[in-house]
Each structure stands twice: as C-alpha cells, then as structure tokens.
Amino acid sequence: HDNKIPGKGLVDHSQVTVQKVGGLLGAQHYFSDEEMLAFVSHINSSMKEDKDLARLLPVADGHQLIEKLSDGVILCKMINKAVPGTIDERALSLKPKNIYEKTENQNLAIDSAKAIGCSVVNIGAQDLIDGKVHLVLGLLWQIIQTELLAPVSLKEHPELTRLAEEGETLQDLSKLKAEEILLRWVNHHLKAAGSNRRVKNFTHDIKDSEVYTVLLHQVAGPEGCDLSPLKKMDPLERAEAVLKNADKIRCRKFVTAFTIVSGHPRLNLGFVATIFNERPGLEPATVHEVQQAKAVVEVRDEEGSREERAFKVWLNGLGVVDKHIDDLTDDLRNGLVLLKVLDKVIPGSVEWKKVNMEPTGKFKMVENCNMCVDIGKKNKFSLVGIGGQDITDANRTLTLALLWQIMRCHTLSILKSLVVNGVAVDEKYMISWANDKVAKSGRKSKMDSFKDSSLKTSVFFIDLLAAIEPRVVSQELVQPGRTEEEQMLNAKYVIAVCRKLGMSIFCVWEDLVQVKPKMLLTLTGGIMSYALARRT
C-alpha cells in the first residue's frame, strides 16, 4: 500500500498490524489484521442464518478464522452463498470426524471454487487444512468477491444500461468486469451530483474520502448522508465521518478509516460493492431498458454459456497462462494462450522461435493462430473450415470447436499416461472400461455411448463412482431418475461426489440430464483418471 496519508505524511504503522507469512519459492505475503477482521465480520454477518454453521459461528478473530475454515464447511457454504446451487450439500460432511472427511470437504470447496471462476492453482486440500494463511485468505477473498460482485450485472440491474458510453453498444458494456461497472456507477453519481471528481480505481482515487462523501449523499435516500465530512481537514477524521454516514444505511462494512486513507484495494472494493448492493441509487429500469438488457443477456444461449464456462475452468486450471481467462474469444485472439496450452497438452509441439511473442498487429496474431491450427491438424484434430483468422476475428463457434479438440486431446493423453500395457485409449475404450467397473461391482446399469439417453438419470455415473469409492456414495440419496426432479438431484450428486474426491471435472449437472456427449466424455475421463491413478 501507499504509506502516505494526504496532508499527514507517513502512515503511523502502530495503527495496523501486518503479518508476514512465507509462500512458494520463498515469496513473502503480507496480511493486515484489518483484512482478516473484515473477512471475519463479513462471514459472521453473511452466514449467521445458516443453522448448519451454529457450531462454527460467530468467528472471534483472524486466528480463529483460519482454524474454523480448516474443515471446509464454511468455505463450501460461502461458495453456495456466492453462487447458489454450486454445491450439492448432501455430499458435504457437516461435522467431519477425521482427516479423510476434512480432505473431501476441502476438495469439494477447491473444485467448486474453480467452477465459479476462482483461481485455485497451487492450492490443495492439505494447504487449507494446515491453515496456510496466504492460500486460505487468497481463496476466501475470491469467494467473497464473487458474492459481492454477482449482482453487478445487466441481468440483475437492467438500469445499468444507462452507463454505456457514447458509441458503445450494450454488448460491449456487458463484457466489462464488475469492478469496471462499479467505477462507472460511482462516476455516474459523481456527475449527477455536479462534482468534478472522477475515479479510475478504488485505491488512490478514494483516499481523501471526498468521493465517498458525495456518493453516499447521492444514494442515501430518506436516511440522509450529508456532506459534512468534507469540512474535516484531517484525512482520518474525514474517513471516520464517512463511515458514520455509511452506518446510517447499513453499509459500514470491510473498511476502517485507516484502510480508506491507505487505499486498501480489496477492502475498498468490498465497501463500494456493499454500497451498490444496498443502495444502487438508480431510478427503476424502464420497460425499454429491461427489454434491452434481456436481449443482451440472452445473446449467448444457455448451452453455449455452459460450454464456455467449462472451457474457462479447464484453461485457468492448467496453470500455463499469465492471466485469468475471462472471455474465450477476446483473450485467445492473439494465439499466445492457445500456443501455451497446446505446448502443455502436446509437449514440444510448438516451435517457439517462430512464435510472435508480442503480436500487436492483426497479421502477427493470425500467424500465431495459424500455427495453432497447423499443430491441431498434425495431431489429427477435426478442424474442417477453421483457419487462424477465424480465431483472431473472435469467431465464437469456431474458437469453441478448436478448444474442444484440444480439451479432448488433453483428456485422452492423461488417460494414455495412466493405462498399462500400452492399450490405445479412445472413447470406445473409456466406455468399455466404465461398463466393466460397474458390472464387476454387481450393478446392472450400463452405457452404450456418450449419447446414450439412459445417462440422463445419472444412475450409471453414481454406480461407477460407487464401484471406485463405495465409502463416499450414500445409496439412500440415489433417486430412480424417472422425473426431471430426480434426474437433477442425481446429476448434482454426481458432480459433488466427483469434486469431493478431487477429480478433475469441468461439466455441470445440466450436461448430465441433457446428455451432452462432449461433457460426458470429460466427466468419464476425470473419473477414469482418478481410478487409474489409484489402480482401483
């Protein structure tokens, strides 16, 4: 953080306790007590109504926070609060009795966090059980951030269409990250108030509390948050006056006066998101705005969105990209990410001396993408009608087609590395292996192909999981799968059990009930990889 307070010189560090912990490769990570206590306060407030957490809440302090997160229950519950329905809680051990159940809970938390967009590279169940502070807090913040920013969207607030800038389409607006939309929202209110101030970040630009004073005054409504904090010359006193105003509208969360004037990025983002969620301060959306927002949200059909989400989870989990992949078309256009992924999936396939490492122009981007397509063709990918320019032009359909071929190759290559006797691993072999496992366990379910309509009940996959790890499947929870409700329950249970065991899967429950062959192949591959690695 910047160590200066405007008008006050250097920060008096006696006001904040900073903890230093070791990280990977000797790296040092710093966490303030303010940050830990902000997370403690949020958990106590956000999760207080959950009866399953009665034995764990309230959390008293930062030390107790790390301890109480060690069994995975709170983390799993918070993930479901952030994105409801992510975890089938029937698979969660609410009172884990041993290290195995704690490990399974943490596996469930990590893989479910990955599914909602959190970065979990280099985080393992044992790290969370052991209370490695930098990893625990890093994951915890991502989950909290997801919860806070989920409502900041055109889907939840159609009135945000007003934030589109001149010459910008609503489609462009919808692609902005939630933090960018919040910046525009703050500036919208500053402009409406007649202020000349504008913010580009939630660090340096908010330190003097002037922006917060004006923002709270604009959104407060009947409770009234006046502009009197601006009369305070001392930055800490002004920040404290801002917090007293925030308290009037139940928004005094995450920040202290000190973390405002020191420009703490995460805590100030949490504060702004809290204000937005409590008091957006925008007139209700008109019928026209609702229709506009709905049209933008529905541009991508449900199936495409699910498939894209699966690809993003897979890409971000490979650990080969420098930044988190948010948009599959825009983030892959220059070919570099795809080349890194190909080199990971097919080692040695990329001739790096020929790669444009800084592809600033379209010609160089197309060259990189052409290399990706050429590598695919050399490895017998089905890429009819796909060229490098299609990827650079952000052709969504063709980009997803290429990604699927790479993902399929990755799944099969992992299986080939685990299978003994040099057996050729293909889809036919995977189906035969799965059927054999289920039959030997005494169950009668089977699948003919990844298109088999009987798979919509998920009974076969539950039987397969039970054949591999009988201990983690509760047969009393398994439904016949005759109705849509029963199919949904079974499918959610399959996903939860797979994550609980730490299997690498990328599908969601809808893929099972709708029998999506691509995703069922990756699901079977994840189960098979787990079993072969343990030779069960």
mmCIF file of C-alpha atoms in Angstrom, residues 33-309:
data_model
loop_
_atom_site.group_PDB
_atom_site.id
_atom_site.type_symbol
_atom_site.label_atom_id
_atom_site.label_comp_id
_atom_site.label_asym_id
_atom_site.label_seq_id
_atom_site.Cartn_x
_atom_site.Cartn_y
_atom_site.Cartn_z
ATOM 1 C CA ASP A 33 -5.290 -7.617 10.829
ATOM 2 C CA GLU A 34 -7.827 -5.213 9.277
ATOM 3 C CA GLU A 35 -8.164 -7.518 6.294
ATOM 4 C CA MET A 36 -8.656 -10.604 8.429
ATOM 5 C CA LEU A 37 -11.159 -8.866 10.682
ATOM 6 C CA ALA A 38 -13.089 -7.566 7.660
ATOM 7 C CA PHE A 39 -13.439 -11.141 6.404
ATOM 8 C CA VAL A 40 -14.469 -12.302 9.885
ATOM 9 C CA SER A 41 -17.149 -9.621 10.078
ATOM 10 C CA HIS A 42 -18.478 -10.473 6.627
ATOM 11 C CA ILE A 43 -18.718 -14.190 7.356
ATOM 12 C CA ASN A 44 -20.449 -13.595 10.678
ATOM 13 C CA SER A 45 -22.959 -11.270 9.024
ATOM 14 C CA SER A 46 -23.490 -13.122 5.761
ATOM 15 C CA MET A 47 -23.754 -16.643 7.164
ATOM 16 C CA LYS A 48 -25.433 -16.041 10.538
ATOM 17 C CA GLU A 49 -28.793 -17.506 9.444
ATOM 18 C CA ASP A 50 -27.301 -20.847 8.373
ATOM 19 C CA LYS A 51 -28.199 -23.335 11.129
ATOM 20 C CA ASP A 52 -25.592 -25.818 9.907
ATOM 21 C CA LEU A 53 -22.897 -23.333 10.956
ATOM 22 C CA ALA A 54 -24.153 -22.819 14.509
ATOM 23 C CA ARG A 55 -21.173 -24.736 15.924
ATOM 24 C CA LEU A 56 -18.691 -22.599 13.967
ATOM 25 C CA LEU A 57 -20.114 -19.083 14.178
ATOM 26 C CA PRO A 58 -19.506 -16.440 15.202
ATOM 27 C CA VAL A 59 -15.801 -16.312 14.436
ATOM 28 C CA ALA A 60 -13.950 -14.216 17.008
ATOM 29 C CA ASP A 61 -10.776 -13.077 15.262
ATOM 30 C CA GLY A 62 -8.310 -13.711 12.445
ATOM 31 C CA HIS A 63 -6.551 -16.590 14.174
ATOM 32 C CA GLN A 64 -9.842 -18.344 14.827
ATOM 33 C CA LEU A 65 -10.889 -17.645 11.235
ATOM 34 C CA ILE A 66 -8.049 -19.750 9.818
ATOM 35 C CA GLU A 67 -8.793 -22.501 12.334
ATOM 36 C CA LYS A 68 -12.531 -22.613 11.611
ATOM 37 C CA LEU A 69 -12.032 -22.716 7.861
ATOM 38 C CA SER A 70 -9.818 -25.799 8.173
ATOM 39 C CA ASP A 71 -12.606 -28.394 7.847
ATOM 40 C CA GLY A 72 -14.043 -26.905 4.647
ATOM 41 C CA VAL A 73 -17.637 -26.486 5.859
ATOM 42 C CA ILE A 74 -17.699 -22.683 5.976
ATOM 43 C CA LEU A 75 -15.916 -22.409 2.617
ATOM 44 C CA CYS A 76 -18.446 -24.717 0.926
ATOM 45 C CA LYS A 77 -21.347 -22.824 2.459
ATOM 46 C CA MET A 78 -19.892 -19.493 1.309
ATOM 47 C CA ILE A 79 -19.471 -20.792 -2.231
ATOM 48 C CA ASN A 80 -23.162 -21.673 -2.280
ATOM 49 C CA LYS A 81 -23.977 -18.215 -0.925
ATOM 50 C CA ALA A 82 -21.913 -16.637 -3.698
ATOM 51 C CA VAL A 83 -23.389 -18.785 -6.485
ATOM 52 C CA PRO A 84 -26.445 -20.671 -5.193
ATOM 53 C CA GLY A 85 -26.667 -24.317 -6.184
ATOM 54 C CA THR A 86 -22.971 -24.767 -6.954
ATOM 55 C CA ILE A 87 -22.560 -27.490 -4.324
ATOM 56 C CA ASP A 88 -24.966 -30.315 -3.551
ATOM 57 C CA GLU A 89 -24.698 -30.071 0.230
ATOM 58 C CA ARG A 90 -25.824 -33.685 0.625
ATOM 59 C CA ALA A 91 -22.225 -34.570 -0.234
ATOM 60 C CA LEU A 92 -20.809 -32.226 2.432
ATOM 61 C CA SER A 93 -19.684 -33.634 5.791
ATOM 62 C CA LEU A 94 -21.130 -31.015 8.136
ATOM 63 C CA LYS A 95 -19.276 -32.435 11.131
ATOM 64 C CA PRO A 96 -16.175 -34.083 9.677
ATOM 65 C CA LYS A 97 -14.883 -36.716 12.065
ATOM 66 C CA ASN A 98 -11.483 -37.441 10.548
ATOM 67 C CA ILE A 99 -8.825 -36.221 8.141
ATOM 68 C CA TYR A 100 -10.447 -38.061 5.226
ATOM 69 C CA GLU A 101 -13.732 -36.179 5.587
ATOM 70 C CA LYS A 102 -11.922 -32.869 6.061
ATOM 71 C CA THR A 103 -9.895 -33.536 2.917
ATOM 72 C CA GLU A 104 -13.034 -34.385 0.941
ATOM 73 C CA ASN A 105 -14.738 -31.207 2.155
ATOM 74 C CA GLN A 106 -11.748 -29.120 1.107
ATOM 75 C CA ASN A 107 -11.570 -30.883 -2.275
ATOM 76 C CA LEU A 108 -15.229 -30.032 -2.729
ATOM 77 C CA ALA A 109 -14.533 -26.401 -1.798
ATOM 78 C CA ILE A 110 -11.499 -26.054 -4.098
ATOM 79 C CA ASP A 111 -13.067 -27.644 -7.175
ATOM 80 C CA SER A 112 -16.355 -25.796 -6.635
ATOM 81 C CA ALA A 113 -14.480 -22.510 -6.213
ATOM 82 C CA LYS A 114 -12.734 -23.254 -9.500
ATOM 83 C CA ALA A 115 -16.139 -23.855 -11.103
ATOM 84 C CA ILE A 116 -17.361 -20.370 -10.125
ATOM 85 C CA GLY A 117 -14.271 -18.670 -11.548
ATOM 86 C CA CYS A 118 -11.794 -18.583 -8.670
ATOM 87 C CA SER A 119 -8.106 -19.193 -9.338
ATOM 88 C CA VAL A 120 -7.020 -22.231 -7.320
ATOM 89 C CA VAL A 121 -3.692 -23.057 -8.946
ATOM 90 C CA ASN A 122 -1.247 -24.373 -6.323
ATOM 91 C CA ILE A 123 -3.951 -24.687 -3.647
ATOM 92 C CA GLY A 124 -4.502 -28.168 -2.246
ATOM 93 C CA ALA A 125 -6.803 -29.566 0.417
ATOM 94 C CA GLN A 126 -3.915 -30.077 2.842
ATOM 95 C CA ASP A 127 -2.883 -26.420 2.480
ATOM 96 C CA LEU A 128 -6.302 -25.340 3.734
ATOM 97 C CA ILE A 129 -6.396 -27.945 6.495
ATOM 98 C CA ASP A 130 -2.930 -26.856 7.653
ATOM 99 C CA GLY A 131 -4.065 -23.219 7.641
ATOM 100 C CA LYS A 132 -1.510 -21.769 5.211
ATOM 101 C CA VAL A 133 -2.600 -18.201 5.692
ATOM 102 C CA HIS A 134 -1.797 -16.709 2.285
ATOM 103 C CA LEU A 135 -3.597 -19.541 0.465
ATOM 104 C CA VAL A 136 -6.603 -19.572 2.802
ATOM 105 C CA LEU A 137 -7.097 -15.807 2.664
ATOM 106 C CA GLY A 138 -6.463 -15.677 -1.074
ATOM 107 C CA LEU A 139 -9.195 -18.240 -1.749
ATOM 108 C CA LEU A 140 -11.532 -16.730 0.839
ATOM 109 C CA TRP A 141 -11.296 -13.275 -0.710
ATOM 110 C CA GLN A 142 -12.067 -14.630 -4.181
ATOM 111 C CA ILE A 143 -15.224 -16.301 -2.851
ATOM 112 C CA ILE A 144 -16.308 -13.152 -1.001
ATOM 113 C CA GLN A 145 -15.566 -11.039 -4.081
ATOM 114 C CA THR A 146 -17.692 -13.362 -6.228
ATOM 115 C CA GLU A 147 -20.585 -12.996 -3.783
ATOM 116 C CA LEU A 148 -20.282 -9.204 -3.643
ATOM 117 C CA LEU A 149 -19.940 -8.662 -7.386
ATOM 118 C CA ALA A 150 -22.539 -11.186 -8.591
ATOM 119 C CA PRO A 151 -25.377 -8.598 -8.529
ATOM 120 C CA VAL A 152 -23.323 -6.056 -10.516
ATOM 121 C CA SER A 153 -24.680 -7.052 -13.915
ATOM 122 C CA LEU A 154 -27.255 -6.108 -16.533
ATOM 123 C CA LYS A 155 -29.173 -9.254 -15.660
ATOM 124 C CA GLU A 156 -29.678 -8.201 -12.053
ATOM 125 C CA HIS A 157 -29.835 -4.448 -12.674
ATOM 126 C CA PRO A 158 -31.148 -3.558 -16.165
ATOM 127 C CA GLU A 159 -30.903 0.120 -15.195
ATOM 128 C CA LEU A 160 -27.128 -0.193 -15.602
ATOM 129 C CA THR A 161 -27.692 0.120 -19.351
ATOM 130 C CA ARG A 162 -27.534 3.876 -18.662
ATOM 131 C CA LEU A 163 -23.826 3.543 -18.009
ATOM 132 C CA ALA A 164 -22.992 2.794 -21.642
ATOM 133 C CA GLU A 165 -20.701 5.472 -23.035
ATOM 134 C CA GLU A 166 -21.155 7.299 -26.310
ATOM 135 C CA GLY A 167 -20.560 4.976 -29.247
ATOM 136 C CA GLU A 168 -20.535 1.890 -27.020
ATOM 137 C CA THR A 169 -23.009 -0.944 -27.551
ATOM 138 C CA LEU A 170 -24.777 -2.699 -24.696
ATOM 139 C CA GLN A 171 -22.972 -5.851 -25.804
ATOM 140 C CA ASP A 172 -19.683 -4.049 -25.128
ATOM 141 C CA LEU A 173 -20.993 -2.870 -21.763
ATOM 142 C CA SER A 174 -21.998 -6.403 -20.798
ATOM 143 C CA LYS A 175 -18.410 -7.598 -21.352
ATOM 144 C CA LEU A 176 -16.992 -5.232 -18.730
ATOM 145 C CA LYS A 177 -15.804 -6.728 -15.463
ATOM 146 C CA ALA A 178 -17.975 -5.978 -12.446
ATOM 147 C CA GLU A 179 -15.258 -3.766 -10.974
ATOM 148 C CA GLU A 180 -15.248 -1.645 -14.141
ATOM 149 C CA ILE A 181 -19.032 -1.311 -13.981
ATOM 150 C CA LEU A 182 -18.741 -0.188 -10.347
ATOM 151 C CA LEU A 183 -16.249 2.512 -11.374
ATOM 152 C CA ARG A 184 -18.723 3.760 -13.970
ATOM 153 C CA TRP A 185 -21.531 3.628 -11.414
ATOM 154 C CA VAL A 186 -19.546 5.776 -8.976
ATOM 155 C CA ASN A 187 -18.676 8.261 -11.728
ATOM 156 C CA HIS A 188 -22.343 8.352 -12.799
ATOM 157 C CA HIS A 189 -23.307 9.521 -9.319
ATOM 158 C CA LEU A 190 -20.412 11.974 -9.119
ATOM 159 C CA LYS A 191 -21.531 13.545 -12.387
ATOM 160 C CA ALA A 192 -25.162 13.648 -11.246
ATOM 161 C CA ALA A 193 -24.071 15.448 -8.088
ATOM 162 C CA GLY A 194 -22.250 18.097 -10.110
ATOM 163 C CA SER A 195 -18.839 17.005 -8.817
ATOM 164 C CA ASN A 196 -15.760 17.389 -10.996
ATOM 165 C CA ARG A 197 -14.162 14.318 -9.433
ATOM 166 C CA ARG A 198 -13.928 11.010 -11.332
ATOM 167 C CA VAL A 199 -12.412 7.711 -10.217
ATOM 168 C CA LYS A 200 -10.250 5.278 -12.148
ATOM 169 C CA ASN A 201 -9.514 2.959 -9.215
ATOM 170 C CA PHE A 202 -10.546 2.128 -5.678
ATOM 171 C CA THR A 203 -7.134 2.836 -4.210
ATOM 172 C CA HIS A 204 -5.505 6.236 -4.748
ATOM 173 C CA ASP A 205 -8.617 7.989 -6.073
ATOM 174 C CA ILE A 206 -10.704 7.415 -2.931
ATOM 175 C CA LYS A 207 -8.120 8.085 -0.219
ATOM 176 C CA ASP A 208 -9.283 11.585 0.650
ATOM 177 C CA SER A 209 -12.897 10.397 1.226
ATOM 178 C CA GLU A 210 -14.381 13.159 -0.942
ATOM 179 C CA VAL A 211 -15.718 10.650 -3.484
ATOM 180 C CA TYR A 212 -17.248 8.520 -0.738
ATOM 181 C CA THR A 213 -18.884 11.555 0.854
ATOM 182 C CA VAL A 214 -20.552 12.578 -2.405
ATOM 183 C CA LEU A 215 -21.510 9.004 -3.337
ATOM 184 C CA LEU A 216 -23.217 8.309 -0.011
ATOM 185 C CA HIS A 217 -25.040 11.647 -0.215
ATOM 186 C CA GLN A 218 -26.380 10.688 -3.653
ATOM 187 C CA VAL A 219 -27.607 7.187 -2.810
ATOM 188 C CA ALA A 220 -28.706 7.558 0.811
ATOM 189 C CA GLY A 221 -32.372 8.357 0.272
ATOM 190 C CA PRO A 222 -34.568 9.303 3.260
ATOM 191 C CA GLU A 223 -31.928 8.409 5.879
ATOM 192 C CA GLY A 224 -29.739 11.212 4.575
ATOM 193 C CA CYS A 225 -25.951 11.228 4.435
ATOM 194 C CA ASP A 226 -24.876 14.860 4.471
ATOM 195 C CA LEU A 227 -21.732 16.436 3.058
ATOM 196 C CA SER A 228 -20.346 17.468 6.450
ATOM 197 C CA PRO A 229 -17.347 15.087 6.238
ATOM 198 C CA LEU A 230 -15.883 17.452 3.630
ATOM 199 C CA LYS A 231 -15.417 20.027 6.386
ATOM 200 C CA LYS A 232 -12.962 17.741 8.152
ATOM 201 C CA MET A 233 -9.389 18.566 7.204
ATOM 202 C CA ASP A 234 -7.765 15.593 8.894
ATOM 203 C CA PRO A 235 -7.976 12.589 6.473
ATOM 204 C CA LEU A 236 -8.617 10.033 9.225
ATOM 205 C CA GLU A 237 -11.318 12.182 10.827
ATOM 206 C CA ARG A 238 -12.973 12.696 7.442
ATOM 207 C CA ALA A 239 -12.867 8.967 6.735
ATOM 208 C CA GLU A 240 -14.416 8.242 10.128
ATOM 209 C CA ALA A 241 -17.192 10.752 9.381
ATOM 210 C CA VAL A 242 -17.811 8.930 6.082
ATOM 211 C CA LEU A 243 -18.141 5.655 7.956
ATOM 212 C CA LYS A 244 -20.680 7.169 10.335
ATOM 213 C CA ASN A 245 -22.725 8.152 7.282
ATOM 214 C CA ALA A 246 -22.322 4.654 5.829
ATOM 215 C CA ASP A 247 -23.582 3.225 9.103
ATOM 216 C CA LYS A 248 -26.883 5.080 8.621
ATOM 217 C CA ILE A 249 -27.635 2.994 5.525
ATOM 218 C CA ARG A 250 -26.155 -0.286 6.838
ATOM 219 C CA CYS A 251 -23.088 -0.093 4.596
ATOM 220 C CA ARG A 252 -20.302 0.213 7.155
ATOM 221 C CA LYS A 253 -18.504 -2.937 6.099
ATOM 222 C CA PHE A 254 -14.993 -4.017 5.092
ATOM 223 C CA VAL A 255 -13.201 -0.698 5.630
ATOM 224 C CA THR A 256 -11.927 1.287 8.581
ATOM 225 C CA ALA A 257 -10.844 4.908 8.469
ATOM 226 C CA PHE A 258 -7.273 3.700 8.133
ATOM 227 C CA THR A 259 -7.918 1.332 5.222
ATOM 228 C CA ILE A 260 -9.737 4.133 3.392
ATOM 229 C CA VAL A 261 -6.872 6.625 3.684
ATOM 230 C CA SER A 262 -4.283 3.937 2.912
ATOM 231 C CA GLY A 263 -6.221 2.919 -0.201
ATOM 232 C CA HIS A 264 -6.516 -0.802 0.549
ATOM 233 C CA PRO A 265 -7.673 -2.178 -2.847
ATOM 234 C CA ARG A 266 -9.627 -5.244 -1.778
ATOM 235 C CA LEU A 267 -11.332 -3.745 1.242
ATOM 236 C CA ASN A 268 -12.335 -0.577 -0.608
ATOM 237 C CA LEU A 269 -13.736 -2.662 -3.462
ATOM 238 C CA GLY A 270 -15.730 -4.585 -0.862
ATOM 239 C CA PHE A 271 -17.032 -1.316 0.603
ATOM 240 C CA VAL A 272 -18.124 0.075 -2.769
ATOM 241 C CA ALA A 273 -19.783 -3.222 -3.744
ATOM 242 C CA THR A 274 -21.641 -3.190 -0.416
ATOM 243 C CA ILE A 275 -22.949 0.314 -1.101
ATOM 244 C CA PHE A 276 -24.067 -0.697 -4.593
ATOM 245 C CA ASN A 277 -25.820 -3.830 -3.354
ATOM 246 C CA GLU A 278 -27.569 -1.949 -0.560
ATOM 247 C CA ARG A 279 -28.292 1.359 -2.332
ATOM 248 C CA PRO A 280 -27.658 1.455 -6.091
ATOM 249 C CA GLY A 281 -29.394 4.851 -6.146
ATOM 250 C CA LEU A 282 -30.686 4.474 -9.695
ATOM 251 C CA GLU A 283 -34.237 5.015 -10.865
ATOM 252 C CA PRO A 284 -36.026 1.710 -11.614
ATOM 253 C CA ALA A 285 -35.416 0.417 -15.110
ATOM 254 C CA THR A 286 -37.955 1.360 -17.739
ATOM 255 C CA VAL A 287 -39.716 -1.329 -19.769
ATOM 256 C CA HIS A 288 -37.443 -0.450 -22.691
ATOM 257 C CA GLU A 289 -34.294 -0.795 -20.561
ATOM 258 C CA VAL A 290 -35.453 -4.163 -19.238
ATOM 259 C CA GLN A 291 -36.044 -5.377 -22.793
ATOM 260 C CA GLN A 292 -32.654 -4.080 -23.942
ATOM 261 C CA ALA A 293 -30.828 -5.737 -21.060
ATOM 262 C CA LYS A 294 -32.707 -9.007 -21.550
ATOM 263 C CA ALA A 295 -31.795 -9.063 -25.241
ATOM 264 C CA VAL A 296 -28.101 -8.630 -24.424
ATOM 265 C CA VAL A 297 -28.132 -11.271 -21.693
ATOM 266 C CA GLU A 298 -29.811 -13.780 -23.995
ATOM 267 C CA VAL A 299 -27.422 -13.255 -26.908
ATOM 268 C CA ARG A 300 -25.472 -16.305 -25.808
ATOM 269 C CA ASP A 301 -27.694 -19.310 -25.417
ATOM 270 C CA GLU A 302 -27.632 -21.366 -22.264
ATOM 271 C CA GLU A 303 -25.762 -24.295 -23.758
ATOM 272 C CA GLY A 304 -23.025 -22.118 -25.210
ATOM 273 C CA SER A 305 -22.559 -20.349 -21.899
ATOM 274 C CA ARG A 306 -22.187 -23.642 -20.038
ATOM 275 C CA GLU A 307 -19.687 -24.948 -22.572
ATOM 276 C CA GLU A 308 -17.691 -21.744 -22.388
ATOM 277 C CA ARG A 309 -17.675 -21.933 -18.595
#
